[in-house]
PDB file of C-alpha atoms in Angstrom:
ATOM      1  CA  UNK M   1     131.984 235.930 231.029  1.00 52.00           C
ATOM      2  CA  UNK M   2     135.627 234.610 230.628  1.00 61.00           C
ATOM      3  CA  UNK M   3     137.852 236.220 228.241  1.00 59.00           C
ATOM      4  CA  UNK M   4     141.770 234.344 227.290  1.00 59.00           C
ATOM      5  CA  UNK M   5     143.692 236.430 225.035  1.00 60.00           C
ATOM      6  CA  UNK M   6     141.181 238.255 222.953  1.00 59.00           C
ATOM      7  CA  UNK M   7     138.834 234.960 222.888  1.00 67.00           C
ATOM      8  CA  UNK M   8     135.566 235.702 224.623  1.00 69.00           C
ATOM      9  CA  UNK M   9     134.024 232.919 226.391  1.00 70.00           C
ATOM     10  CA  UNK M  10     130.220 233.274 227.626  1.00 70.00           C
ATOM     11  CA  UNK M  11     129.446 230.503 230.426  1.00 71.00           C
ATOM     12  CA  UNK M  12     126.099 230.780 232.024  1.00 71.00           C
ATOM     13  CA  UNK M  13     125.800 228.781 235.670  1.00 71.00           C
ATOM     14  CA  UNK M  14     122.931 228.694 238.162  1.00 72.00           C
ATOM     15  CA  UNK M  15     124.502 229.264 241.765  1.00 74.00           C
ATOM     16  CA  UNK M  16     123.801 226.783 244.383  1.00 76.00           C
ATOM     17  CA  UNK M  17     122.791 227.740 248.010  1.00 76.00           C
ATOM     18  CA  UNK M  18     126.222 228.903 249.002  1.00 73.00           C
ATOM     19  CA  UNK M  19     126.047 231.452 245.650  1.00 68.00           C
ATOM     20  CA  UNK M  20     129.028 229.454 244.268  1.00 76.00           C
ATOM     21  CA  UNK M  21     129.225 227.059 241.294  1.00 80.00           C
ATOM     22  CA  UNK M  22     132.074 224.928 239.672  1.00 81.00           C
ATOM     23  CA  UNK M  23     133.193 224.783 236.072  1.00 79.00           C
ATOM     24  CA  UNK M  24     135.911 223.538 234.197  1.00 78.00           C
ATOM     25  CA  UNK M  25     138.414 225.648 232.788  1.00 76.00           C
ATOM     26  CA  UNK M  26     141.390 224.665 230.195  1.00 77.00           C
ATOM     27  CA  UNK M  27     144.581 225.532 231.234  1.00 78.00           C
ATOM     28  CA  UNK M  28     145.475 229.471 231.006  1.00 77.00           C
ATOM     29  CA  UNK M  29     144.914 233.074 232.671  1.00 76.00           C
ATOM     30  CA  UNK M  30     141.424 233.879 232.616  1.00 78.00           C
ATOM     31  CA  UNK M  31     139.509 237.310 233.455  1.00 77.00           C
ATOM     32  CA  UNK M  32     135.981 236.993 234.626  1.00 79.00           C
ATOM     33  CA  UNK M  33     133.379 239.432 234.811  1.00 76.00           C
ATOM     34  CA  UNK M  34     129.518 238.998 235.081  1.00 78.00           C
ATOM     35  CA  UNK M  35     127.083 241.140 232.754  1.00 74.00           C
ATOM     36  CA  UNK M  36     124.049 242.287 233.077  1.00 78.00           C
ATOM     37  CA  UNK M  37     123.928 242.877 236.322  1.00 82.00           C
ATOM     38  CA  UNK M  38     121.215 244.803 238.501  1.00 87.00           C
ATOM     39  CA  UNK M  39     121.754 248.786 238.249  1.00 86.00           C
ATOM     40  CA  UNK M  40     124.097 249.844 240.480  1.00 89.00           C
ATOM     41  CA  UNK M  41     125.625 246.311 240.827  1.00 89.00           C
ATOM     42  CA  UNK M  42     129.550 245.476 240.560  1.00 88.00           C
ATOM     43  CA  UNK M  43     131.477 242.308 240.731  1.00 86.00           C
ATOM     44  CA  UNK M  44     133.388 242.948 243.630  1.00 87.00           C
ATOM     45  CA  UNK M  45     135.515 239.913 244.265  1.00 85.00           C
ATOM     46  CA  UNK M  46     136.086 236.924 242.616  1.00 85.00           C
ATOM     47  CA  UNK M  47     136.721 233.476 245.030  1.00 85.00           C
ATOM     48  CA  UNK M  48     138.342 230.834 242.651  1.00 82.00           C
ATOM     49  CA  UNK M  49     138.567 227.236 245.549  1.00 81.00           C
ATOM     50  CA  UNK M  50     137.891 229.653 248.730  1.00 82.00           C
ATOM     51  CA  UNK M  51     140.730 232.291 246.968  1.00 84.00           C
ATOM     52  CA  UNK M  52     140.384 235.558 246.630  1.00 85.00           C
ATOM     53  CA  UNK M  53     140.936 236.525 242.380  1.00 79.00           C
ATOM     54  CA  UNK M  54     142.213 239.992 241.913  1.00 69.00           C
ATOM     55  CA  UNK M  55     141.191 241.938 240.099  1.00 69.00           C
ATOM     56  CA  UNK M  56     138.939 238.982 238.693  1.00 70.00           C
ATOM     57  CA  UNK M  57     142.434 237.141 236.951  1.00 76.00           C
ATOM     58  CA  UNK M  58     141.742 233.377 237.267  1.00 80.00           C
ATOM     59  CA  UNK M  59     144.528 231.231 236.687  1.00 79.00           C
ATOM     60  CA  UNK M  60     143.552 227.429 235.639  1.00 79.00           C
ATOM     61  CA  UNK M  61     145.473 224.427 235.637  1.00 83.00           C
ATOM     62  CA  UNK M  62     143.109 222.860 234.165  1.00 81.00           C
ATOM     63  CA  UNK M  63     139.579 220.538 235.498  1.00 81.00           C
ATOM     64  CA  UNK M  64     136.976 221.940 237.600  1.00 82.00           C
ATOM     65  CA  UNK M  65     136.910 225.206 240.010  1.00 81.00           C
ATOM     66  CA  UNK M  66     134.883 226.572 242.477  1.00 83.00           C
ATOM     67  CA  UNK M  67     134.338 229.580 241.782  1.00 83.00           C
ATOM     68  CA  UNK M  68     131.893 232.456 243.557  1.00 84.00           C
ATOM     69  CA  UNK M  69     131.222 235.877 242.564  1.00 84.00           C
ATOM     70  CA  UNK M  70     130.663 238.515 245.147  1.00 85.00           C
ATOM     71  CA  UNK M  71     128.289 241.592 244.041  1.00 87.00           C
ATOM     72  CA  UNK M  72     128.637 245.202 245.579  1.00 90.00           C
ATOM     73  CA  UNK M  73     126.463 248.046 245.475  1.00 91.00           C
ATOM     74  CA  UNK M  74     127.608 251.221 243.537  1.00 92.00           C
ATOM     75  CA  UNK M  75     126.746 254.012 245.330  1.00 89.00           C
ATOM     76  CA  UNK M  76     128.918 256.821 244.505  1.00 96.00           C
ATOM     77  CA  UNK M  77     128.251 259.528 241.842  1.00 97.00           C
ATOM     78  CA  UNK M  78     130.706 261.752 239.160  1.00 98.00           C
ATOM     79  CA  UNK M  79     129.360 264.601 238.165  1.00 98.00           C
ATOM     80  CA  UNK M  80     130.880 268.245 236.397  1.00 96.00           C
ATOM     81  CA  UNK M  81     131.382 270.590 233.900  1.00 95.00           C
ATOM     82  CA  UNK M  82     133.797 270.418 231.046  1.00 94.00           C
ATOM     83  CA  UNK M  83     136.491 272.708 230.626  1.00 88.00           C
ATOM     84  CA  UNK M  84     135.042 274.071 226.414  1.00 73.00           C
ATOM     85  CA  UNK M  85     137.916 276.331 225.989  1.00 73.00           C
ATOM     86  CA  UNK M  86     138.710 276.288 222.205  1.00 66.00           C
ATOM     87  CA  UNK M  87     135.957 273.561 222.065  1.00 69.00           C
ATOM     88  CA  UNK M  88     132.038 273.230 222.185  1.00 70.00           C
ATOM     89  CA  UNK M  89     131.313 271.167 225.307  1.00 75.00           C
ATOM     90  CA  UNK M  90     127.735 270.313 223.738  1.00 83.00           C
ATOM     91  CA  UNK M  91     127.692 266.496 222.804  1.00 88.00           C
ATOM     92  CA  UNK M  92     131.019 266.349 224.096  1.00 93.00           C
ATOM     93  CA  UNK M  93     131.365 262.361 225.670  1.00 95.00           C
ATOM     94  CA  UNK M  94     132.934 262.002 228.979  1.00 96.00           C
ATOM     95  CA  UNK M  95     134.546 258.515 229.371  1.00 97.00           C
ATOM     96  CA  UNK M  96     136.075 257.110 232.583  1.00 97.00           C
ATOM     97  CA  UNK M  97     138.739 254.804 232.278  1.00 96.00           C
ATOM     98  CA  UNK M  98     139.302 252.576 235.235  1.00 95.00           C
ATOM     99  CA  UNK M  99     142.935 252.178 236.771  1.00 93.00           C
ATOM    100  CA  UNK M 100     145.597 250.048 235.043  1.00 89.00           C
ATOM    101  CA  UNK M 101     144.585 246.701 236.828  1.00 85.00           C
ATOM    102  CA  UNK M 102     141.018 246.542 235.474  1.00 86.00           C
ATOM    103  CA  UNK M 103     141.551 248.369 232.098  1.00 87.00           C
ATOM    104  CA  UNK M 104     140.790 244.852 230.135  1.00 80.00           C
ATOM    105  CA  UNK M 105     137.394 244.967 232.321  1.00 82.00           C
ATOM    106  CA  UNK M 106     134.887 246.572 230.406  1.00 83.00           C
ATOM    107  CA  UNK M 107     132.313 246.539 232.704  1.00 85.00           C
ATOM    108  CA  UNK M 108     134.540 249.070 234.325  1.00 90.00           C
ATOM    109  CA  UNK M 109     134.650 251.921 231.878  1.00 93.00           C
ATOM    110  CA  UNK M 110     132.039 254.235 231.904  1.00 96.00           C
ATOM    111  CA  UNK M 111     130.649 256.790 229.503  1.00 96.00           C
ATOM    112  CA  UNK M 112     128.313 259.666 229.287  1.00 97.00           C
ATOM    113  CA  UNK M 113     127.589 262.446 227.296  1.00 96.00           C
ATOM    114  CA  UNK M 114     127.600 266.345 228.563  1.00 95.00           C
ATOM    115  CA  UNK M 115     124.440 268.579 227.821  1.00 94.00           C
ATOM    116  CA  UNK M 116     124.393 272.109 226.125  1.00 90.00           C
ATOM    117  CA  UNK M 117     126.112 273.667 229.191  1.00 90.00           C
ATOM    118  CA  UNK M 118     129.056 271.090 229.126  1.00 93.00           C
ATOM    119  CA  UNK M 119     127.287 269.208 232.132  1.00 95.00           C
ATOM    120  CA  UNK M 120     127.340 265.640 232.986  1.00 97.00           C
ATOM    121  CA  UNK M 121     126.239 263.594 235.410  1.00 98.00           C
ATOM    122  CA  UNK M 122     127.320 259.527 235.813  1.00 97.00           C
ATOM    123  CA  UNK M 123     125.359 257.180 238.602  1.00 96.00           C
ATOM    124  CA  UNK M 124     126.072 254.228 240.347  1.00 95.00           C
ATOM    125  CA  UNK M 125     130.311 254.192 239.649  1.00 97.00           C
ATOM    126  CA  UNK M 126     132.352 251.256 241.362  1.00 95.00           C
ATOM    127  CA  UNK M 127     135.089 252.276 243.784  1.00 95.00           C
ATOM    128  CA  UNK M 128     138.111 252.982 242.556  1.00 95.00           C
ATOM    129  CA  UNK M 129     140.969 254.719 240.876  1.00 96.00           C
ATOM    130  CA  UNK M 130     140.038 256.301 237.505  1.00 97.00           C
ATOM    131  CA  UNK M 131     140.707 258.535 234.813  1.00 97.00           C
ATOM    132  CA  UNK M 132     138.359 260.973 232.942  1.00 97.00           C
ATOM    133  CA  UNK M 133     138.742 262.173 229.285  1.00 95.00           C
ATOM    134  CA  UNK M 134     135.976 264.381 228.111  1.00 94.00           C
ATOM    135  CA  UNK M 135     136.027 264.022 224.308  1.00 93.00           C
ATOM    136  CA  UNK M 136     134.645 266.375 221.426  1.00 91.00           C
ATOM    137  CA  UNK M 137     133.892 263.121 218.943  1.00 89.00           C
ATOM    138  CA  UNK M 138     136.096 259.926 219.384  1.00 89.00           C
ATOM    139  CA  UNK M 139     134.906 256.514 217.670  1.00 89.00           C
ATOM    140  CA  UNK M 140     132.297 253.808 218.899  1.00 88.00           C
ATOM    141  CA  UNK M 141     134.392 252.428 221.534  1.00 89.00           C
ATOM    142  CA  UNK M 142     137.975 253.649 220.970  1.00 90.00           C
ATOM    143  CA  UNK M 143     138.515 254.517 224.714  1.00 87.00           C
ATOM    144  CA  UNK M 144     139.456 250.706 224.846  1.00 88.00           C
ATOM    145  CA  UNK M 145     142.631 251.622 223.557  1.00 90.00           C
ATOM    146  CA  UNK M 146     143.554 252.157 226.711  1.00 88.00           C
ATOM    147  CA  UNK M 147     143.646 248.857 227.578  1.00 87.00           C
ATOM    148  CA  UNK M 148     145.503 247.574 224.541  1.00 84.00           C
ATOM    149  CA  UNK M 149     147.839 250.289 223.077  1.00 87.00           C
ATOM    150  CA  UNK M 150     150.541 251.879 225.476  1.00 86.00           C
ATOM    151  CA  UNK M 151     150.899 254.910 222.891  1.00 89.00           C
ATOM    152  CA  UNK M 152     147.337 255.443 223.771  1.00 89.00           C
ATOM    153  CA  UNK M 153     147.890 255.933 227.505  1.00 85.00           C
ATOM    154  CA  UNK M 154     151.425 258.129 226.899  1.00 89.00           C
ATOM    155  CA  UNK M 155     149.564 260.385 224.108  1.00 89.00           C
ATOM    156  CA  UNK M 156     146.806 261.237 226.642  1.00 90.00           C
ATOM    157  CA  UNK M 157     148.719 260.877 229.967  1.00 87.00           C
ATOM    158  CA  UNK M 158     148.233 264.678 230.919  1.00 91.00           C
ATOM    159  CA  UNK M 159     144.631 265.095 229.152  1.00 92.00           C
ATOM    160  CA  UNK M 160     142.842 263.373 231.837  1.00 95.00           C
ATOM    161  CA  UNK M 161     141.648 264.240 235.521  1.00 97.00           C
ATOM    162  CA  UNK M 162     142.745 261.493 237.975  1.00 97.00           C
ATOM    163  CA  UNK M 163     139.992 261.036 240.655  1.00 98.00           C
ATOM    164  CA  UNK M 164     139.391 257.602 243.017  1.00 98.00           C
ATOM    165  CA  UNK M 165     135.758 256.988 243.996  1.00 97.00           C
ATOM    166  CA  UNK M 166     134.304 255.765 247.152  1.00 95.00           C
ATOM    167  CA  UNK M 167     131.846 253.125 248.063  1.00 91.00           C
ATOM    168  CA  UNK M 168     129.222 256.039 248.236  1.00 93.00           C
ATOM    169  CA  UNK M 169     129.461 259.843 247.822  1.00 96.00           C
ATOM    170  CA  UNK M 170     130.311 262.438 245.233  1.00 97.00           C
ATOM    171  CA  UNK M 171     133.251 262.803 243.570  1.00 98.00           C
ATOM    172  CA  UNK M 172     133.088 266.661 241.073  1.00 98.00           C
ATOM    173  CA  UNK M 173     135.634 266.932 238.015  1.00 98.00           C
ATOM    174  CA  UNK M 174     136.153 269.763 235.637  1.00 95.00           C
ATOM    175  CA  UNK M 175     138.112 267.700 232.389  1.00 95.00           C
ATOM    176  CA  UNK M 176     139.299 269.572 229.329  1.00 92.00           C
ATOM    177  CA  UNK M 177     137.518 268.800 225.965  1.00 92.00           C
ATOM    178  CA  UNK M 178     140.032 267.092 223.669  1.00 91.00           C
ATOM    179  CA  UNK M 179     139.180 267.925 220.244  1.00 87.00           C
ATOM    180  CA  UNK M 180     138.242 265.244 217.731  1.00 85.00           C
ATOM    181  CA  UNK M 181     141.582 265.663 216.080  1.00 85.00           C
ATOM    182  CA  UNK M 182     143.218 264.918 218.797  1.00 83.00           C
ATOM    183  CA  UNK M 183     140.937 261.859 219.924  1.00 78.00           C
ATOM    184  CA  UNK M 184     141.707 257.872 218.882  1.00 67.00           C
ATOM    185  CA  UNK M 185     141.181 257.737 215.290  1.00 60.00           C
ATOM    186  CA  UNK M 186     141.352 261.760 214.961  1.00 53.00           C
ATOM    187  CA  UNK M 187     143.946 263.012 213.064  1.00 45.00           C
ATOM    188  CA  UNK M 188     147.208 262.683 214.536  1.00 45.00           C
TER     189      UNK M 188
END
């Protein structure tokens, strides 16, 4: 999937024996992220002419690329409890937001939703830096506000829990429960 300023591009390409194919572009900034992926598969790295991409920006000039896409495994885990007080943890959904460079990535947030105890559990997570809201309601999909709207990120700068994930492992958090006031499109 490319994606230019808001303008989603889908672009389907059978890899030859190297796992690399070429495309043209139009001239621009590009991200690029593959979906639907195997579980517990991440686009690691993105080679644009034998270059390594980070994180997945692809700048065009313009005419054909060689591009390859390198897959990783996800093996590390995020698990915890929420931190109810004032607030029932039941239902509550626990998002994680990835660090500022892959924020306009959404196949890097990731979202669950705690149990009757305040419990969650989240499988196969990509390494890296991240932040983790726990939220009593909050709208289809508002956490990509994040990405977009820098009032977003100062309004909920010390709601979060910071944690950085490994290749593999377990990482345990304990994030309050905003309240759905308080969430995007709560009540300000």
């Amino acid at each position: 999937v490319l994606e230019r300023d808001r303008i989603e591009q889908r672009i389907e390409a059978i890899p030859d024996r190297t796992a690399g194919f070429a495309l043209s572009l139009p001239h621009g900034n590009w991200n690029v992220y593959a979906d639907r992926l195997p579980t517990g598969t991440y686009l690691k790295t993105v080679r644009l002419n034998g270059r390594e991409s980070f994180p997945g920006v692809v700048q065009s000039e313009g005419g054909t690329l060689r591009m390859e896409l390198l897959l990783g495994n996800a093996g590390a885990t995020v698990e915890g409890r929420l931190d109810d007080s004032g607030t029932s943890p039941s239902g509550a959904q626990v998002v994680l937001v990835p660090e500022i460079a892959f924020r306009r990535r959404s196949d890097r947030y990731f979202t669950t939703f705690a149990d009757g105890t305040g419990t969650f559990h989240f499988d196969a997570i990509p390494p890296g830096k991240y932040t983790a809201y726990a939220f009593e309601h909050i709208e289809p999909d508002a956490w990509y506000a994040f990405a977009y709207d820098p009032q977003t990120q100062t309004r909920f700068a010390n709601l979060g829990v910071a944690l950085e994930v490994a290749e593999t492992g377990a990482v345990a958090i304990r994030p309050k429960v905003i309240s759905a006031a308080e969430a995007p499109g709560g009540n300000e």
